[in-house]
CSV table of C-alpha atoms in Angstrom, one decimal:
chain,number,residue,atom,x,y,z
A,108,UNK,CA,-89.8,23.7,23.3
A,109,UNK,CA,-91.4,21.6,25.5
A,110,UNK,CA,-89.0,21.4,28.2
A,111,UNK,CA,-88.9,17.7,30.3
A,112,UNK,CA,-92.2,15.7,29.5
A,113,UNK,CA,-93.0,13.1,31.6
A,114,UNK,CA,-95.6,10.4,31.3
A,115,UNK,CA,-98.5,9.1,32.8
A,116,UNK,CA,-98.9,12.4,35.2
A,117,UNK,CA,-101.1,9.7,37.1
A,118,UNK,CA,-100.2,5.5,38.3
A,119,UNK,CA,-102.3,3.3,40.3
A,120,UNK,CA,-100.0,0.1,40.4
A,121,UNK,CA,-101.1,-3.5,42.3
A,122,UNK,CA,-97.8,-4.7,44.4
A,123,UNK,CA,-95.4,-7.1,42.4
A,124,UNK,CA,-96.5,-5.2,38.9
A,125,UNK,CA,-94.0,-3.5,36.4
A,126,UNK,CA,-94.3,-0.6,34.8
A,127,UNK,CA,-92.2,2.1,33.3
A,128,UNK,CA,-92.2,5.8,33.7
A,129,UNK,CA,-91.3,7.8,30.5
A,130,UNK,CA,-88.8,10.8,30.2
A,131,UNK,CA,-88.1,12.8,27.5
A,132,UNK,CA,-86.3,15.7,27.1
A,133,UNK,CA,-85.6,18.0,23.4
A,134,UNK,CA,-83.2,20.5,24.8
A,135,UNK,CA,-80.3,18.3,23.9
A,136,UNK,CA,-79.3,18.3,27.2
A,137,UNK,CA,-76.7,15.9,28.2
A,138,UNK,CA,-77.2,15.3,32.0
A,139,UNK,CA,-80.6,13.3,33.1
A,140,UNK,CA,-82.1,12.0,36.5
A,141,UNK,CA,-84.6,10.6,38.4
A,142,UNK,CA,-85.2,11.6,41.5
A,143,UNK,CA,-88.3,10.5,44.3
A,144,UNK,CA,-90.2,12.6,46.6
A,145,UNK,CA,-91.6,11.6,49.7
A,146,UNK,CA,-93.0,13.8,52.8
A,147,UNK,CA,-90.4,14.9,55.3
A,148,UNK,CA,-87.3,13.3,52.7
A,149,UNK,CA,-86.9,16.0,50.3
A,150,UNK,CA,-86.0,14.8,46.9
A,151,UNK,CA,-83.9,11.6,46.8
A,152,UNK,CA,-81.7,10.7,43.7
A,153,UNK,CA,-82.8,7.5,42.1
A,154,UNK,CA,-80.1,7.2,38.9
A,155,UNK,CA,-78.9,9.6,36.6
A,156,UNK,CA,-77.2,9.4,33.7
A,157,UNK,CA,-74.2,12.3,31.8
A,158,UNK,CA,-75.2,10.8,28.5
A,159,UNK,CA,-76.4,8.5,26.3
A,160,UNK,CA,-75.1,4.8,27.4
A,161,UNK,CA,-73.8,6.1,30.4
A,162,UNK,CA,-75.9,5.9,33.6
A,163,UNK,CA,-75.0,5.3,37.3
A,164,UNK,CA,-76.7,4.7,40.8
A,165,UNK,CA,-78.2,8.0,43.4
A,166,UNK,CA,-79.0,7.2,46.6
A,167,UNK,CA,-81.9,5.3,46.6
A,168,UNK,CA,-81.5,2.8,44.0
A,169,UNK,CA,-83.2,-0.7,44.2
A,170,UNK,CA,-86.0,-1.7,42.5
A,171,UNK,CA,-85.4,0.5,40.0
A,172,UNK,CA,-83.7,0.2,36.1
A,173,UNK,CA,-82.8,3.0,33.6
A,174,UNK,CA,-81.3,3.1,30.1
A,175,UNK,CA,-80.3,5.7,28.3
A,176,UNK,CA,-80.5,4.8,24.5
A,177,UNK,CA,-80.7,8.2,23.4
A,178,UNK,CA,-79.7,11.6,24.4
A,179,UNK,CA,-83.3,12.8,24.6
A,180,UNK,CA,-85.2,10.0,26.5
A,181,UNK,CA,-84.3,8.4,30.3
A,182,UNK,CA,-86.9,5.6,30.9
A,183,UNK,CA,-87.3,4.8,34.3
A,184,UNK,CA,-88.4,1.5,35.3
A,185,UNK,CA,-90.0,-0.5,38.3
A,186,UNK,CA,-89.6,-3.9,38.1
A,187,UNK,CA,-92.0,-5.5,40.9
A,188,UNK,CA,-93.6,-2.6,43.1
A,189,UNK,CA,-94.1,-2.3,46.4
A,190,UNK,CA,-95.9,0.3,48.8
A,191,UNK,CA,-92.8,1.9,49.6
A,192,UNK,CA,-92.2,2.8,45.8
A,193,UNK,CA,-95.3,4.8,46.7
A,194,UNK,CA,-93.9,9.0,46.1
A,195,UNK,CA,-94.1,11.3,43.6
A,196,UNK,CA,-91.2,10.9,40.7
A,197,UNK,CA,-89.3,13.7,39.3
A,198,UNK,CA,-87.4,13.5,36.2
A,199,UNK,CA,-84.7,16.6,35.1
A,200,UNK,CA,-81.9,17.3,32.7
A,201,UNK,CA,-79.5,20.1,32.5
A,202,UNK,CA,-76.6,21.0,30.3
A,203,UNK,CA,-74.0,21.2,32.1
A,204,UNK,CA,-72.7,20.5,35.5
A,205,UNK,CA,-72.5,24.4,36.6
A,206,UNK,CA,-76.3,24.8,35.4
A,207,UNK,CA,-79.5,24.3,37.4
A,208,UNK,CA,-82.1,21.3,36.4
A,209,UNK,CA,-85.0,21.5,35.0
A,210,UNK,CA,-87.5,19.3,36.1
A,211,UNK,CA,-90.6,17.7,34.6
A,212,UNK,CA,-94.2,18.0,36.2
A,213,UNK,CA,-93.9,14.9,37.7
A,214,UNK,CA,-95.7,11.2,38.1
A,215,UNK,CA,-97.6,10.5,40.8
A,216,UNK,CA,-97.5,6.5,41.9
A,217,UNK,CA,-99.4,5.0,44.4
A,218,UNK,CA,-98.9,1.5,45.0
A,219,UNK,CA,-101.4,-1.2,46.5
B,614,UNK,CA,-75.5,14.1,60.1
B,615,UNK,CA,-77.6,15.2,56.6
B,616,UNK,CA,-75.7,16.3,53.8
B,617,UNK,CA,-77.4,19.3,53.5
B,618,UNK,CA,-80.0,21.1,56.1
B,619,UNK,CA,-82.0,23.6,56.1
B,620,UNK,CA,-84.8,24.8,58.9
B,621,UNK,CA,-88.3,23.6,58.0
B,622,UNK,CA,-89.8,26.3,58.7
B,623,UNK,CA,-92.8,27.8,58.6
B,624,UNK,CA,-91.7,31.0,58.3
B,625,UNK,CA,-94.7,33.1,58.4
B,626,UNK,CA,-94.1,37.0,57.6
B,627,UNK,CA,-96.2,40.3,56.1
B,628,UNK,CA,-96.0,40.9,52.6
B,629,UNK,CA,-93.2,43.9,52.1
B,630,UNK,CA,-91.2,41.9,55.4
B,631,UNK,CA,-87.9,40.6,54.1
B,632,UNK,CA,-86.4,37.2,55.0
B,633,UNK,CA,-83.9,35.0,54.9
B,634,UNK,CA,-83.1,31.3,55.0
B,635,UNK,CA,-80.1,29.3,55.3
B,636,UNK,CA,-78.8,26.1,54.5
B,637,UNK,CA,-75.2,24.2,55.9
B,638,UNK,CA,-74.0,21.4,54.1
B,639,UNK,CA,-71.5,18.8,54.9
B,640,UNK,CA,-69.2,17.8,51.6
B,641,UNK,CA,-66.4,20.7,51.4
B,642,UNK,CA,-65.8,19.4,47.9
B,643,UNK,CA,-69.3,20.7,46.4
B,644,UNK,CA,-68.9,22.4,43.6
B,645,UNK,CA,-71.9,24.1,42.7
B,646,UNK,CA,-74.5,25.8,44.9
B,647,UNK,CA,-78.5,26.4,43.5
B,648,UNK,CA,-81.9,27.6,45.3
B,649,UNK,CA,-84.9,25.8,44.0
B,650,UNK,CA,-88.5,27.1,44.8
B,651,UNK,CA,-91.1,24.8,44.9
B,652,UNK,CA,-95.2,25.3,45.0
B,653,UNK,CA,-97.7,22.9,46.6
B,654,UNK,CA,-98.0,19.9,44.7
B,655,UNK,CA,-95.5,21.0,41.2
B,656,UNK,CA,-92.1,20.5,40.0
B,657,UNK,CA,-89.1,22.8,42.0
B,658,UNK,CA,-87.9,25.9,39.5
B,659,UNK,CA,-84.8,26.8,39.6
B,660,UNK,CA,-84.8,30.0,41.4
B,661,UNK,CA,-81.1,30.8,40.9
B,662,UNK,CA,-77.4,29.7,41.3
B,663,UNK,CA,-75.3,30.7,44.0
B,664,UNK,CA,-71.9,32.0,43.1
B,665,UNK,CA,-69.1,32.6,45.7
B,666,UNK,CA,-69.2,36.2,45.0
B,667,UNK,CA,-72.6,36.1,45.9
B,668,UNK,CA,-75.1,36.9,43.8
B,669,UNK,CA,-78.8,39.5,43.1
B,670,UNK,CA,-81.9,38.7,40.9
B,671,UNK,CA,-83.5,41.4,42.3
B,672,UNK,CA,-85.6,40.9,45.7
B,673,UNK,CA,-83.8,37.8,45.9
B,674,UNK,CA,-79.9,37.5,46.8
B,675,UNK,CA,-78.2,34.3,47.6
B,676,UNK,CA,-74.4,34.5,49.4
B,677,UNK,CA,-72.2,31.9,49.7
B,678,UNK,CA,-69.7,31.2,52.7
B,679,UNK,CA,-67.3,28.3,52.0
B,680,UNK,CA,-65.5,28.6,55.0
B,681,UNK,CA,-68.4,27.8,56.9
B,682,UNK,CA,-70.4,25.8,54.5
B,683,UNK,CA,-73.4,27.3,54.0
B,684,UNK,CA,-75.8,29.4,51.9
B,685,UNK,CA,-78.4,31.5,52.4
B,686,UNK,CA,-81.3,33.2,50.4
B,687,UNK,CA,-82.4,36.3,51.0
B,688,UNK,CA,-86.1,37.9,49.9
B,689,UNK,CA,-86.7,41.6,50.4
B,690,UNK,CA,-89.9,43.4,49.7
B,691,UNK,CA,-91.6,39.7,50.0
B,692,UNK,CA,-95.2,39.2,48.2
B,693,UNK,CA,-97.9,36.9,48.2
B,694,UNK,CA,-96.8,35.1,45.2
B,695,UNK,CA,-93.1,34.2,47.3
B,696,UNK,CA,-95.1,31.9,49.2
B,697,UNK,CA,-93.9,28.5,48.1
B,698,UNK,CA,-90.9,26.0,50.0
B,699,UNK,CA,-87.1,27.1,49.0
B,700,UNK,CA,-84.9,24.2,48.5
B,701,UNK,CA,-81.5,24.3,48.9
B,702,UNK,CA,-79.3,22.2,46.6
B,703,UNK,CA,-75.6,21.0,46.4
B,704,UNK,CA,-73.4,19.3,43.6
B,705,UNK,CA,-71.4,17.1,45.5
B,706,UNK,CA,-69.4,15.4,42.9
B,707,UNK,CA,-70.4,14.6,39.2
B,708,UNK,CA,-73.6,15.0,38.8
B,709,UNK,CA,-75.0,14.3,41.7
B,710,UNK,CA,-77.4,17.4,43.3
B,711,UNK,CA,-78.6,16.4,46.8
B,712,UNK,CA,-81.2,18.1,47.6
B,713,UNK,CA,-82.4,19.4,51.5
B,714,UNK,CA,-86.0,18.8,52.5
B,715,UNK,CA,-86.9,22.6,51.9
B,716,UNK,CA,-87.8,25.5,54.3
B,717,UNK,CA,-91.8,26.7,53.9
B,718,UNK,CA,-92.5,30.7,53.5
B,719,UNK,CA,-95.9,31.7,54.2
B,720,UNK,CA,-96.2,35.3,53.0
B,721,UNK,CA,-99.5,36.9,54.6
B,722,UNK,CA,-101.5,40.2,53.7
């Protein structure tokens, strides 16, 4: 199994651009999220979603987007960037609520 | 006041030293209790959950006080390889897991 694979590992984004990080997941977990990482903040919860069709708003939501057509893959969208969307982006899924996540390696963004 | 807290750190100790760190948090209704590790520049690993029995996976033991709302971790016999940051982590409601901003080990010859 390949756990939570998340795409580009890498982003270099101009402000005002678009772009869409991928998740995927084959552990048929039900639970996905998106969460951000930024010095001094600890993780922040972006959306997350307890299956497919069904997502809902973290903490830190704006200027983001999700979907969740499938059970296996939780896209996560930027839809104009800024230099604060600047972090490092976490996806993770987990079976149930009880359980631990397990994350993906991560995406690095940088925005100019 | 932050949902959930823990000391920064760094806590620097000898390798065999044994530490602990602990974490308060603020919601009484969480439900579920983890510790995370997470090394320099990866993705946090679930380290283990944290049951209300309180719980060993063994150097590492995590309790849980509800009473007081908190949870610590404990490491004996601590190593090299245990340097990383521990993050705490509570399930509020749902599925939401807040996260606190992590408490650095640096485990030294």
């Amino acid at each position: 199994n390949a756990g939570v694979t998340q795409t580009p590992k890498f982003q270099v984004l101009k402000t005002g651009q678009s772009m869409t990080l991928q998740c995927a997941q084959d552990m048929n977990h039900e639970y996905m999220s998106w969460y951000r990482q930024d010095p001094g903040m600890g993780l922040r919860l972006i959306h997350y979603s307890v299956g497919a069709g069904i997502t809902d708003q973290g903490e830190v939501p704006n200027g983001y987007n999700v979907s969740r057509s499938t059970t296996e893959d939780f896209p996560l969208r930027l839809l104009s960037a800024a230099p604060s969307q600047t972090s490092v982006y976490f996806c993770a899924s987990r079976q149930r609520l009880s359980y631990g996540y397990t994350f993906g390696s991560g995406t690095r963004l940088t925005v100019v | 006041r932050k949902e959930v807290e823990q000391d920064p750190g760094p806590f620097n100790v000898p390798e065999g030293a044994t530490v602990a760190f602990n974490c308060t948090y603020s919601n009484s209704a969480s439900q579920s209790f983890f510790w995370y590790r997470q090394d320099c520049r990866k993705e946090p690993k679930l380290l283990m959950s944290v049951y209300s029995s309180g719980n060993e996976d063994g150097r590492f033991t995590a309790q849980l006080n509800r009473a007081s709302q908190y949870i610590s971790l404990l490491i004996r016999d601590s190593k090299l390889s245990d340097s990383a940051t521990y993050l705490c982590v509570v399930n509020i409601i749902g599925d939401k897991l807040i996260f606190g901003t992590g408490t650095r080990l640096q485990v030294f010859p």
